[in-house]
Amino acid sequence: MLVIRPITATDYPALMRCAEESGHGFTSLPVNEGMLRNRIAHSEESFAKEVTEIGTEGYLMVAEDTDTGEVAGTTGIEAAIGLDTPFYTYHLSTVVHASRRLDVHNVVKLLTFGNNYTGNSELCTLFLRPEWRKGLNGRLLSKARFLMMAEHTHRFSPTVIAEMRGVSDEDGHSPFWEWLKEHFFSIDFTHADYLTGIGAKGFIADLMPKLPIYVNLLSEKAQAVIGQVHDNTAPALRLLEQEGFTCRGYVNIFDAGPMVECEVRNIESVRHSLRCRVEIGEHSSSHDYLISNTSFENFRATVGKVAVDGERNIAIISPAMATALQLQQGDMVRLMGQ
Ligand SMILES: CC(C)(COP(=O)(O)OP(=O)(O)OC[C@H]1O[C@@H](n2cnc3c(N)ncnc32)[C@H](O)[C@@H]1OP(=O)(O)O)[C@@H](O)C(=O)NCCC(=O)NCCSC(=O)CCC(=O)O
């Protein structure tokens, strides 16, 4: 059974493996021991912390195969972005340059630099190792976070965003970055992405074009990838779109990948999740549910067969699932039909 749980220090080798496998452009998993160890330690502190005001907490989780102990992937949430280091975006907007006298009407797009997502929560670091990309595993990894947010609302901002990986090739060349690099920087995309991942973002403020950019002045290749995702990230975007996330014109400043957002209360899995009391026993239900316990520090989530009696608010789960989710008879769970 694949179970989502908070990351611990002993997961460092597995996290490094995910970082190595995730490849170029996966900013939040740089191949850097110090950075990954810090991220684990920060997550452990965040899970243990009593929160009265949302701050810089970062919650990182892993999916563990309970049969083998193998880590299949990672999934995370930042409680509030842009508080310690600025969180930059470009916003794609429309302006019209028109002259009735000359009968000219040009609709042009503009990219405007800003920090509009400051303070929002962010979904991040969604990575499932390729051999695990089957069945409901990807869904579990992405959506378990919504059960957590539904249950522990005070730890998250009312709006949550996700920064989707944009287009880059196997060698890490991003058409959008190539244009920026030519005109404003002289370092490679992979290096810039790495510096961002390790928090060394000062160069952005120093070098990034801050005045609005007319999109029609960019190279055609750069224009073509604005708001587009990397092929490997299409499933991640699809999972969020199913939950009601949309792009409102914000894109990543390096690879122009789309940012998507949703109010937490409007996320499908938040709106439709049920809270039930647990009965442990055998059952013959063939319905799959995404299900979590209601603990924060010892958060556990999985996907599997559950028998739900909606009228009595009872969820019957197998003893194996109860063990995996650290549940006793009579405990509460949160669950969502799949
Ligand atoms: C994202 C995951 C974890 C998803 O796992 P799986 O690939 O097993 O997912 P899946 O269940 O097969 O697919 C999920 C949904 O996407 C659909 N789908 C599959 N391939 C698609 C494609 N090419 N275009 C559009 N939709 C596609 C499936 O039909 C399914 O929708 P139906 O249910 O309708 O059938 C994985 O692909 C992965 O690790 N990708 C590489 C890492 C990555 O790029 N991560 C995102 C980085 S961006 C980030 O981390 C922020 C976002 C976030 O944290 O959520």
mmCIF file of C-alpha atoms and ligand atoms in Angstrom:
data_model
loop_
_atom_site.group_PDB
_atom_site.id
_atom_site.type_symbol
_atom_site.label_atom_id
_atom_site.label_comp_id
_atom_site.label_asym_id
_atom_site.label_seq_id
_atom_site.Cartn_x
_atom_site.Cartn_y
_atom_site.Cartn_z
ATOM 1 C CA MET A 1 0.000 0.000 0.000
ATOM 2 C CA LEU A 2 1.302 3.467 -0.883
ATOM 3 C CA VAL A 3 0.972 5.843 2.073
ATOM 4 C CA ILE A 4 1.661 9.590 2.209
ATOM 5 C CA ARG A 5 3.436 10.713 5.376
ATOM 6 C CA PRO A 6 5.620 13.649 6.511
ATOM 7 C CA ILE A 7 9.253 13.346 5.403
ATOM 8 C CA THR A 8 11.909 12.507 8.022
ATOM 9 C CA ALA A 9 15.700 12.814 8.110
ATOM 10 C CA THR A 10 16.117 9.132 7.196
ATOM 11 C CA ASP A 11 14.410 9.851 3.864
ATOM 12 C CA TYR A 12 17.368 11.952 2.667
ATOM 13 C CA PRO A 13 18.797 9.308 0.251
ATOM 14 C CA ALA A 14 15.333 8.771 -1.244
ATOM 15 C CA LEU A 15 14.799 12.527 -1.630
ATOM 16 C CA MET A 16 18.172 12.849 -3.357
ATOM 17 C CA ARG A 17 17.164 10.044 -5.732
ATOM 18 C CA CYS A 18 13.949 11.924 -6.566
ATOM 19 C CA ALA A 19 16.005 15.114 -7.129
ATOM 20 C CA GLU A 20 18.332 13.279 -9.508
ATOM 21 C CA GLU A 21 15.485 11.622 -11.388
ATOM 22 C CA SER A 22 13.322 14.752 -11.673
ATOM 23 C CA GLY A 23 15.732 16.448 -14.103
ATOM 24 C CA HIS A 24 16.122 19.994 -15.397
ATOM 25 C CA GLY A 25 13.637 22.699 -14.542
ATOM 26 C CA PHE A 26 12.363 21.021 -11.374
ATOM 27 C CA THR A 27 13.312 24.024 -9.265
ATOM 28 C CA SER A 28 12.188 22.805 -5.852
ATOM 29 C CA LEU A 29 14.315 19.627 -5.971
ATOM 30 C CA PRO A 30 17.883 20.770 -6.741
ATOM 31 C CA VAL A 31 20.620 18.132 -6.610
ATOM 32 C CA ASN A 32 22.248 19.734 -3.579
ATOM 33 C CA GLU A 33 22.760 17.849 -0.318
ATOM 34 C CA GLY A 34 22.701 20.878 1.995
ATOM 35 C CA MET A 35 19.573 22.252 0.410
ATOM 36 C CA LEU A 36 17.692 18.929 0.543
ATOM 37 C CA ARG A 37 18.713 18.275 4.153
ATOM 38 C CA ASN A 38 17.583 21.809 5.092
ATOM 39 C CA ARG A 39 14.296 21.244 3.377
ATOM 40 C CA ILE A 40 13.717 18.037 5.380
ATOM 41 C CA ALA A 41 14.678 19.706 8.671
ATOM 42 C CA HIS A 42 12.439 22.693 7.914
ATOM 43 C CA SER A 43 9.549 20.349 7.162
ATOM 44 C CA GLU A 44 10.065 18.398 10.389
ATOM 45 C CA GLU A 45 9.995 21.686 12.351
ATOM 46 C CA SER A 46 6.927 22.860 10.442
ATOM 47 C CA PHE A 47 4.936 19.685 11.109
ATOM 48 C CA ALA A 48 5.791 19.886 14.820
ATOM 49 C CA LYS A 49 4.935 23.593 15.138
ATOM 50 C CA GLU A 50 1.723 24.978 16.612
ATOM 51 C CA VAL A 51 0.540 27.554 14.093
ATOM 52 C CA THR A 52 -1.413 30.624 15.122
ATOM 53 C CA GLU A 53 -0.371 32.783 12.180
ATOM 54 C CA ILE A 54 0.526 31.382 8.755
ATOM 55 C CA GLY A 55 4.224 31.860 8.049
ATOM 56 C CA THR A 56 7.139 30.266 6.281
ATOM 57 C CA GLU A 57 6.236 26.670 7.183
ATOM 58 C CA GLY A 58 7.041 24.154 4.466
ATOM 59 C CA TYR A 59 5.420 20.747 4.552
ATOM 60 C CA LEU A 60 7.166 18.039 2.568
ATOM 61 C CA MET A 61 5.803 14.503 2.375
ATOM 62 C CA VAL A 62 6.792 11.238 0.782
ATOM 63 C CA ALA A 63 4.808 8.310 -0.571
ATOM 64 C CA GLU A 64 6.063 5.115 1.031
ATOM 65 C CA ASP A 65 5.308 1.561 -0.067
ATOM 66 C CA THR A 66 4.353 -0.021 3.257
ATOM 67 C CA ASP A 67 5.408 -3.495 2.047
ATOM 68 C CA THR A 68 8.992 -2.577 1.175
ATOM 69 C CA GLY A 69 9.625 0.815 2.803
ATOM 70 C CA GLU A 70 10.601 2.172 -0.618
ATOM 71 C CA VAL A 71 9.862 5.851 -1.294
ATOM 72 C CA ALA A 72 7.885 6.256 -4.534
ATOM 73 C CA GLY A 73 7.673 10.043 -4.679
ATOM 74 C CA THR A 74 7.292 13.400 -2.969
ATOM 75 C CA THR A 75 4.592 16.013 -2.555
ATOM 76 C CA GLY A 76 4.617 19.329 -0.715
ATOM 77 C CA ILE A 77 2.870 22.497 0.359
ATOM 78 C CA GLU A 78 4.424 25.831 1.308
ATOM 79 C CA ALA A 79 2.175 27.586 3.826
ATOM 80 C CA ALA A 80 2.880 31.098 2.505
ATOM 81 C CA ILE A 81 5.244 32.124 -0.281
ATOM 82 C CA GLY A 82 7.291 35.271 -0.727
ATOM 83 C CA LEU A 83 7.637 36.109 2.963
ATOM 84 C CA ASP A 84 11.352 35.380 3.406
ATOM 85 C CA THR A 85 12.488 35.704 -0.207
ATOM 86 C CA PRO A 86 10.435 37.465 -2.894
ATOM 87 C CA PHE A 87 8.233 35.294 -5.103
ATOM 88 C CA TYR A 88 8.293 36.715 -8.626
ATOM 89 C CA THR A 89 5.887 36.263 -11.513
ATOM 90 C CA TYR A 90 5.200 37.739 -14.927
ATOM 91 C CA HIS A 91 1.593 38.571 -15.640
ATOM 92 C CA LEU A 92 0.394 38.234 -19.210
ATOM 93 C CA SER A 93 -2.088 40.975 -20.018
ATOM 94 C CA THR A 94 -3.589 42.559 -23.101
ATOM 95 C CA VAL A 95 -3.215 46.124 -24.319
ATOM 96 C CA VAL A 96 -4.674 47.690 -27.425
ATOM 97 C CA HIS A 97 -2.850 50.199 -29.586
ATOM 98 C CA ALA A 98 -5.457 51.667 -31.878
ATOM 99 C CA SER A 99 -5.873 54.634 -34.147
ATOM 100 C CA ARG A 100 -9.286 55.136 -35.727
ATOM 101 C CA ARG A 101 -7.838 57.792 -37.981
ATOM 102 C CA LEU A 102 -5.318 55.378 -39.474
ATOM 103 C CA ASP A 103 -7.688 52.402 -39.163
ATOM 104 C CA VAL A 104 -5.141 50.499 -37.124
ATOM 105 C CA HIS A 105 -6.185 48.261 -34.248
ATOM 106 C CA ASN A 106 -3.375 46.195 -32.713
ATOM 107 C CA VAL A 107 -4.010 43.874 -29.795
ATOM 108 C CA VAL A 108 -0.708 43.119 -28.100
ATOM 109 C CA LYS A 109 0.323 41.103 -25.078
ATOM 110 C CA LEU A 110 2.433 42.422 -22.268
ATOM 111 C CA LEU A 111 4.434 40.651 -19.554
ATOM 112 C CA THR A 112 4.526 42.568 -16.286
ATOM 113 C CA PHE A 113 6.920 41.685 -13.478
ATOM 114 C CA GLY A 114 5.463 41.480 -9.964
ATOM 115 C CA ASN A 115 4.983 39.744 -6.634
ATOM 116 C CA ASN A 116 1.212 39.342 -6.630
ATOM 117 C CA TYR A 117 1.167 35.851 -5.114
ATOM 118 C CA THR A 118 2.938 36.935 -1.928
ATOM 119 C CA GLY A 119 1.333 35.305 1.116
ATOM 120 C CA ASN A 120 -0.535 32.561 -0.764
ATOM 121 C CA SER A 121 0.001 28.876 -0.095
ATOM 122 C CA GLU A 122 1.785 26.913 -2.805
ATOM 123 C CA LEU A 123 1.521 23.291 -3.929
ATOM 124 C CA CYS A 124 4.975 22.095 -4.880
ATOM 125 C CA THR A 125 7.463 19.288 -5.366
ATOM 126 C CA LEU A 126 5.055 16.783 -6.867
ATOM 127 C CA PHE A 127 7.200 13.947 -8.164
ATOM 128 C CA LEU A 128 6.363 10.268 -8.660
ATOM 129 C CA ARG A 129 9.210 7.992 -9.667
ATOM 130 C CA PRO A 130 8.542 6.713 -13.208
ATOM 131 C CA GLU A 131 8.058 3.026 -12.274
ATOM 132 C CA TRP A 132 5.276 4.087 -9.883
ATOM 133 C CA ARG A 133 3.288 6.051 -12.463
ATOM 134 C CA LYS A 134 0.314 3.690 -12.626
ATOM 135 C CA GLY A 135 -3.136 3.216 -11.124
ATOM 136 C CA LEU A 136 -4.163 5.894 -8.643
ATOM 137 C CA ASN A 137 -0.655 6.654 -7.337
ATOM 138 C CA GLY A 138 -0.244 10.051 -9.049
ATOM 139 C CA ARG A 139 -3.728 11.043 -7.978
ATOM 140 C CA LEU A 140 -2.968 10.098 -4.363
ATOM 141 C CA LEU A 141 0.241 12.110 -4.343
ATOM 142 C CA SER A 142 -1.395 15.253 -5.731
ATOM 143 C CA LYS A 143 -4.765 15.099 -3.986
ATOM 144 C CA ALA A 144 -3.803 13.924 -0.494
ATOM 145 C CA ARG A 145 -2.778 17.570 0.041
ATOM 146 C CA PHE A 146 -6.372 18.688 -0.394
ATOM 147 C CA LEU A 147 -7.596 16.383 2.379
ATOM 148 C CA MET A 148 -4.902 17.938 4.580
ATOM 149 C CA MET A 149 -5.958 21.464 3.636
ATOM 150 C CA ALA A 150 -9.639 20.684 4.211
ATOM 151 C CA GLU A 151 -8.908 19.340 7.675
ATOM 152 C CA HIS A 152 -6.326 21.900 8.832
ATOM 153 C CA THR A 153 -7.519 25.138 7.209
ATOM 154 C CA HIS A 154 -5.839 27.405 9.775
ATOM 155 C CA ARG A 155 -2.404 26.348 8.493
ATOM 156 C CA PHE A 156 -3.009 27.539 4.929
ATOM 157 C CA SER A 157 -3.846 30.727 3.080
ATOM 158 C CA PRO A 158 -7.392 31.034 1.630
ATOM 159 C CA THR A 159 -5.840 30.891 -1.870
ATOM 160 C CA VAL A 160 -3.451 28.226 -3.082
ATOM 161 C CA ILE A 161 -1.316 28.366 -6.195
ATOM 162 C CA ALA A 162 0.965 26.006 -8.101
ATOM 163 C CA GLU A 163 3.847 26.865 -10.370
ATOM 164 C CA MET A 164 3.892 24.378 -13.243
ATOM 165 C CA ARG A 165 7.141 23.427 -14.909
ATOM 166 C CA GLY A 166 7.404 25.139 -18.302
ATOM 167 C CA VAL A 167 8.910 23.928 -21.557
ATOM 168 C CA SER A 168 12.573 22.960 -21.691
ATOM 169 C CA ASP A 169 14.371 20.299 -23.733
ATOM 170 C CA GLU A 170 16.379 17.292 -22.521
ATOM 171 C CA ASP A 171 19.512 19.402 -22.230
ATOM 172 C CA GLY A 172 17.714 21.948 -20.081
ATOM 173 C CA HIS A 173 17.307 24.604 -22.766
ATOM 174 C CA SER A 174 14.217 26.719 -22.268
ATOM 175 C CA PRO A 175 13.171 28.829 -25.285
ATOM 176 C CA PHE A 176 11.859 31.563 -22.994
ATOM 177 C CA TRP A 177 15.052 31.639 -20.954
ATOM 178 C CA GLU A 178 17.190 31.703 -24.128
ATOM 179 C CA TRP A 179 15.555 34.994 -25.058
ATOM 180 C CA LEU A 180 15.966 36.444 -21.567
ATOM 181 C CA LYS A 181 19.532 35.234 -21.424
ATOM 182 C CA GLU A 182 20.430 36.798 -24.742
ATOM 183 C CA HIS A 183 19.170 40.205 -23.674
ATOM 184 C CA PHE A 184 19.537 40.380 -19.910
ATOM 185 C CA PHE A 185 21.585 37.502 -18.456
ATOM 186 C CA SER A 186 24.599 35.522 -19.450
ATOM 187 C CA ILE A 187 24.078 32.318 -17.438
ATOM 188 C CA ASP A 188 22.347 29.075 -18.500
ATOM 189 C CA PHE A 189 18.768 28.195 -17.573
ATOM 190 C CA THR A 190 19.908 25.168 -15.551
ATOM 191 C CA HIS A 191 22.251 27.368 -13.524
ATOM 192 C CA ALA A 192 19.584 30.052 -12.972
ATOM 193 C CA ASP A 193 17.052 27.383 -12.019
ATOM 194 C CA TYR A 194 19.558 25.827 -9.613
ATOM 195 C CA LEU A 195 20.310 29.194 -7.976
ATOM 196 C CA THR A 196 16.593 29.775 -7.523
ATOM 197 C CA GLY A 197 16.132 26.288 -6.064
ATOM 198 C CA ILE A 198 18.812 26.869 -3.441
ATOM 199 C CA GLY A 199 17.300 30.234 -2.511
ATOM 200 C CA ALA A 200 20.048 32.398 -4.059
ATOM 201 C CA LYS A 201 17.546 34.618 -5.804
ATOM 202 C CA GLY A 202 19.351 37.968 -5.513
ATOM 203 C CA PHE A 203 20.461 37.842 -9.138
ATOM 204 C CA ILE A 204 16.826 38.005 -10.245
ATOM 205 C CA ALA A 205 16.223 41.359 -8.628
ATOM 206 C CA ASP A 206 19.538 42.596 -10.023
ATOM 207 C CA LEU A 207 19.191 41.478 -13.634
ATOM 208 C CA MET A 208 15.582 40.696 -14.511
ATOM 209 C CA PRO A 209 13.797 43.166 -16.799
ATOM 210 C CA LYS A 210 11.319 44.882 -14.512
ATOM 211 C CA LEU A 211 9.577 47.169 -16.947
ATOM 212 C CA PRO A 212 6.766 45.539 -18.952
ATOM 213 C CA ILE A 213 7.889 43.508 -21.981
ATOM 214 C CA TYR A 214 5.933 43.484 -25.245
ATOM 215 C CA VAL A 215 5.474 39.823 -26.097
ATOM 216 C CA ASN A 216 5.617 40.449 -29.865
ATOM 217 C CA LEU A 217 9.226 41.596 -29.424
ATOM 218 C CA LEU A 218 10.261 38.167 -28.080
ATOM 219 C CA SER A 219 11.581 35.448 -30.385
ATOM 220 C CA GLU A 220 8.826 33.322 -31.900
ATOM 221 C CA LYS A 221 10.112 30.281 -30.006
ATOM 222 C CA ALA A 222 9.900 32.186 -26.713
ATOM 223 C CA GLN A 223 6.404 33.458 -27.493
ATOM 224 C CA ALA A 224 5.219 29.935 -28.321
ATOM 225 C CA VAL A 225 5.965 28.522 -24.852
ATOM 226 C CA ILE A 226 4.380 31.234 -22.718
ATOM 227 C CA GLY A 227 1.842 29.504 -20.472
ATOM 228 C CA GLN A 228 2.800 26.011 -21.770
ATOM 229 C CA VAL A 229 3.831 23.105 -19.530
ATOM 230 C CA HIS A 230 6.671 20.602 -19.881
ATOM 231 C CA ASP A 231 5.398 17.271 -21.322
ATOM 232 C CA ASN A 232 6.129 15.469 -18.040
ATOM 233 C CA THR A 233 4.075 18.043 -16.133
ATOM 234 C CA ALA A 234 0.894 17.718 -18.219
ATOM 235 C CA PRO A 235 -0.555 15.048 -15.846
ATOM 236 C CA ALA A 236 0.161 17.265 -12.812
ATOM 237 C CA LEU A 237 -1.682 20.148 -14.447
ATOM 238 C CA ARG A 238 -4.576 17.905 -15.412
ATOM 239 C CA LEU A 239 -4.947 16.732 -11.790
ATOM 240 C CA LEU A 240 -5.133 20.338 -10.599
ATOM 241 C CA GLU A 241 -7.536 21.379 -13.346
ATOM 242 C CA GLN A 242 -9.866 18.561 -12.248
ATOM 243 C CA GLU A 243 -9.891 20.236 -8.829
ATOM 244 C CA GLY A 244 -10.868 23.622 -10.243
ATOM 245 C CA PHE A 245 -7.465 25.283 -10.607
ATOM 246 C CA THR A 246 -7.132 27.796 -13.451
ATOM 247 C CA CYS A 247 -4.414 30.023 -14.867
ATOM 248 C CA ARG A 248 -5.183 33.714 -14.543
ATOM 249 C CA GLY A 249 -2.332 34.891 -16.737
ATOM 250 C CA TYR A 250 0.571 34.530 -14.302
ATOM 251 C CA VAL A 251 3.645 32.687 -15.568
ATOM 252 C CA ASN A 252 7.024 31.671 -14.220
ATOM 253 C CA ILE A 253 9.697 34.287 -14.835
ATOM 254 C CA PHE A 254 12.304 31.831 -16.180
ATOM 255 C CA ASP A 255 10.520 29.264 -18.318
ATOM 256 C CA ALA A 256 7.089 30.989 -18.670
ATOM 257 C CA GLY A 257 5.310 27.870 -17.334
ATOM 258 C CA PRO A 258 1.776 28.657 -16.113
ATOM 259 C CA MET A 259 0.872 29.412 -12.515
ATOM 260 C CA VAL A 260 -2.528 28.038 -11.561
ATOM 261 C CA GLU A 261 -4.633 29.025 -8.586
ATOM 262 C CA CYS A 262 -7.809 28.188 -6.690
ATOM 263 C CA GLU A 263 -9.465 29.289 -3.490
ATOM 264 C CA VAL A 264 -9.081 26.461 -0.993
ATOM 265 C CA ARG A 265 -12.820 26.410 -0.242
ATOM 266 C CA ASN A 266 -13.538 25.899 -3.973
ATOM 267 C CA ILE A 267 -11.181 22.941 -4.501
ATOM 268 C CA GLU A 268 -13.328 19.937 -5.478
ATOM 269 C CA SER A 269 -11.698 17.568 -2.972
ATOM 270 C CA VAL A 270 -12.120 20.158 -0.222
ATOM 271 C CA ARG A 271 -15.765 20.837 -1.062
ATOM 272 C CA HIS A 272 -16.794 17.215 -1.434
ATOM 273 C CA SER A 273 -14.645 15.398 1.111
ATOM 274 C CA LEU A 274 -16.527 13.649 3.911
ATOM 275 C CA ARG A 275 -15.617 13.371 7.556
ATOM 276 C CA CYS A 276 -16.564 9.950 8.942
ATOM 277 C CA ARG A 277 -16.046 7.809 11.998
ATOM 278 C CA VAL A 278 -14.004 4.689 11.415
ATOM 279 C CA GLU A 279 -15.093 1.099 11.848
ATOM 280 C CA ILE A 280 -12.371 -1.452 11.335
ATOM 281 C CA GLY A 281 -13.407 -4.710 9.706
ATOM 282 C CA GLU A 282 -13.602 -6.660 6.486
ATOM 283 C CA HIS A 283 -15.986 -5.373 3.800
ATOM 284 C CA SER A 284 -16.724 -6.080 0.141
ATOM 285 C CA SER A 285 -16.891 -2.523 -1.204
ATOM 286 C CA SER A 286 -15.327 -2.047 -4.627
ATOM 287 C CA HIS A 287 -15.240 1.755 -4.345
ATOM 288 C CA ASP A 288 -11.902 3.515 -4.211
ATOM 289 C CA TYR A 289 -11.506 6.421 -1.820
ATOM 290 C CA LEU A 290 -8.709 8.829 -1.116
ATOM 291 C CA ILE A 291 -8.602 8.726 2.679
ATOM 292 C CA SER A 292 -6.552 10.381 5.441
ATOM 293 C CA ASN A 293 -6.417 10.456 9.184
ATOM 294 C CA THR A 294 -7.115 13.799 10.889
ATOM 295 C CA SER A 295 -3.741 14.187 12.604
ATOM 296 C CA PHE A 296 -1.386 16.862 11.318
ATOM 297 C CA GLU A 297 1.938 15.888 12.836
ATOM 298 C CA ASN A 298 1.289 12.227 12.038
ATOM 299 C CA PHE A 299 -0.620 12.852 8.823
ATOM 300 C CA ARG A 300 -1.231 9.697 6.798
ATOM 301 C CA ALA A 301 -3.180 9.288 3.552
ATOM 302 C CA THR A 302 -3.734 6.463 1.113
ATOM 303 C CA VAL A 303 -6.111 5.330 -1.587
ATOM 304 C CA GLY A 304 -8.049 2.077 -1.470
ATOM 305 C CA LYS A 305 -11.386 0.345 -1.016
ATOM 306 C CA VAL A 306 -13.653 1.734 1.696
ATOM 307 C CA ALA A 307 -17.308 1.009 2.534
ATOM 308 C CA VAL A 308 -19.016 4.305 3.346
ATOM 309 C CA ASP A 309 -22.369 4.545 5.107
ATOM 310 C CA GLY A 310 -23.184 8.189 4.355
ATOM 311 C CA GLU A 311 -26.313 8.297 6.516
ATOM 312 C CA ARG A 312 -24.505 7.149 9.634
ATOM 313 C CA ASN A 313 -21.247 8.906 8.671
ATOM 314 C CA ILE A 314 -19.340 5.663 9.052
ATOM 315 C CA ALA A 315 -16.361 4.491 6.989
ATOM 316 C CA ILE A 316 -15.509 0.809 7.198
ATOM 317 C CA ILE A 317 -11.842 0.154 6.459
ATOM 318 C CA SER A 318 -9.695 -2.984 6.514
ATOM 319 C CA PRO A 319 -7.316 -3.643 9.438
ATOM 320 C CA ALA A 320 -4.370 -3.170 7.033
ATOM 321 C CA MET A 321 -5.597 0.278 6.023
ATOM 322 C CA ALA A 322 -6.232 1.165 9.686
ATOM 323 C CA THR A 323 -2.647 0.237 10.538
ATOM 324 C CA ALA A 324 -1.247 2.207 7.597
ATOM 325 C CA LEU A 325 -3.244 5.301 8.579
ATOM 326 C CA GLN A 326 -2.549 4.838 12.322
ATOM 327 C CA LEU A 327 -6.265 4.631 13.076
ATOM 328 C CA GLN A 328 -8.179 3.062 15.937
ATOM 329 C CA GLN A 329 -11.831 2.076 15.964
ATOM 330 C CA GLY A 330 -13.930 5.248 16.423
ATOM 331 C CA ASP A 331 -11.303 7.707 15.120
ATOM 332 C CA MET A 332 -12.294 10.279 12.511
ATOM 333 C CA VAL A 333 -11.121 10.195 8.885
ATOM 334 C CA ARG A 334 -11.516 12.474 5.897
ATOM 335 C CA LEU A 335 -12.242 10.846 2.568
ATOM 336 C CA MET A 336 -13.208 11.507 -1.016
ATOM 337 C CA GLY A 337 -14.569 9.038 -3.601
ATOM 338 C CA GLN A 338 -12.342 8.475 -6.676
HETATM 339 C C1 LIG B 1 2.611 14.482 -11.853
HETATM 340 C C2 LIG B 1 2.700 12.991 -11.617
HETATM 341 C C3 LIG B 1 2.955 12.742 -10.125
HETATM 342 C C4 LIG B 1 1.319 12.346 -11.955
HETATM 343 O O1 LIG B 1 1.406 10.955 -11.880
HETATM 344 P P1 LIG B 1 0.934 10.046 -13.102
HETATM 345 O O2 LIG B 1 1.738 10.417 -14.303
HETATM 346 O O3 LIG B 1 0.941 8.614 -12.674
HETATM 347 O O4 LIG B 1 -0.580 10.552 -13.297
HETATM 348 P P2 LIG B 1 -1.787 9.900 -14.066
HETATM 349 O O5 LIG B 1 -2.741 9.412 -13.041
HETATM 350 O O6 LIG B 1 -1.329 8.936 -15.124
HETATM 351 O O7 LIG B 1 -2.391 11.146 -14.838
HETATM 352 C C5 LIG B 1 -3.076 12.154 -14.171
HETATM 353 C C6 LIG B 1 -4.099 12.736 -15.129
HETATM 354 O O8 LIG B 1 -3.411 13.369 -16.226
HETATM 355 C C7 LIG B 1 -3.852 12.812 -17.463
HETATM 356 N N1 LIG B 1 -2.719 12.840 -18.383
HETATM 357 C C8 LIG B 1 -1.710 11.954 -18.481
HETATM 358 N N2 LIG B 1 -0.853 12.344 -19.430
HETATM 359 C C9 LIG B 1 -1.328 13.500 -19.948
HETATM 360 C C10 LIG B 1 -0.900 14.388 -20.968
HETATM 361 N N3 LIG B 1 0.215 14.174 -21.634
HETATM 362 N N4 LIG B 1 -1.649 15.489 -21.218
HETATM 363 C C11 LIG B 1 -2.779 15.735 -20.505
HETATM 364 N N5 LIG B 1 -3.245 14.919 -19.524
HETATM 365 C C12 LIG B 1 -2.526 13.821 -19.265
HETATM 366 C C13 LIG B 1 -4.326 11.423 -17.100
HETATM 367 O O9 LIG B 1 -5.236 10.930 -18.063
HETATM 368 C C14 LIG B 1 -4.995 11.684 -15.762
HETATM 369 O O10 LIG B 1 -6.238 12.301 -15.967
HETATM 370 P P3 LIG B 1 -7.623 11.512 -15.716
HETATM 371 O O11 LIG B 1 -7.708 11.353 -14.232
HETATM 372 O O12 LIG B 1 -8.666 12.426 -16.271
HETATM 373 O O13 LIG B 1 -7.489 10.210 -16.444
HETATM 374 C C15 LIG B 1 3.811 12.360 -12.497
HETATM 375 O O14 LIG B 1 3.430 12.445 -13.860
HETATM 376 C C16 LIG B 1 5.160 12.999 -12.297
HETATM 377 O O15 LIG B 1 5.887 12.731 -11.329
HETATM 378 N N6 LIG B 1 5.562 13.843 -13.294
HETATM 379 C C17 LIG B 1 6.955 14.380 -13.341
HETATM 380 C C18 LIG B 1 7.218 15.435 -12.324
HETATM 381 C C19 LIG B 1 6.478 16.728 -12.584
HETATM 382 O O16 LIG B 1 6.584 17.303 -13.669
HETATM 383 N N7 LIG B 1 5.751 17.188 -11.539
HETATM 384 C C20 LIG B 1 5.026 18.421 -11.555
HETATM 385 C C21 LIG B 1 5.967 19.584 -11.371
HETATM 386 S S1 LIG B 1 5.047 21.073 -11.067
HETATM 387 C C22 LIG B 1 4.773 20.985 -9.361
HETATM 388 O O17 LIG B 1 5.360 20.227 -8.636
HETATM 389 C C23 LIG B 1 3.678 21.881 -8.824
HETATM 390 C C24 LIG B 1 2.330 21.243 -8.975
HETATM 391 C C25 LIG B 1 1.900 20.356 -7.815
HETATM 392 O O18 LIG B 1 2.603 20.281 -6.793
HETATM 393 O O19 LIG B 1 0.783 19.780 -7.912
#
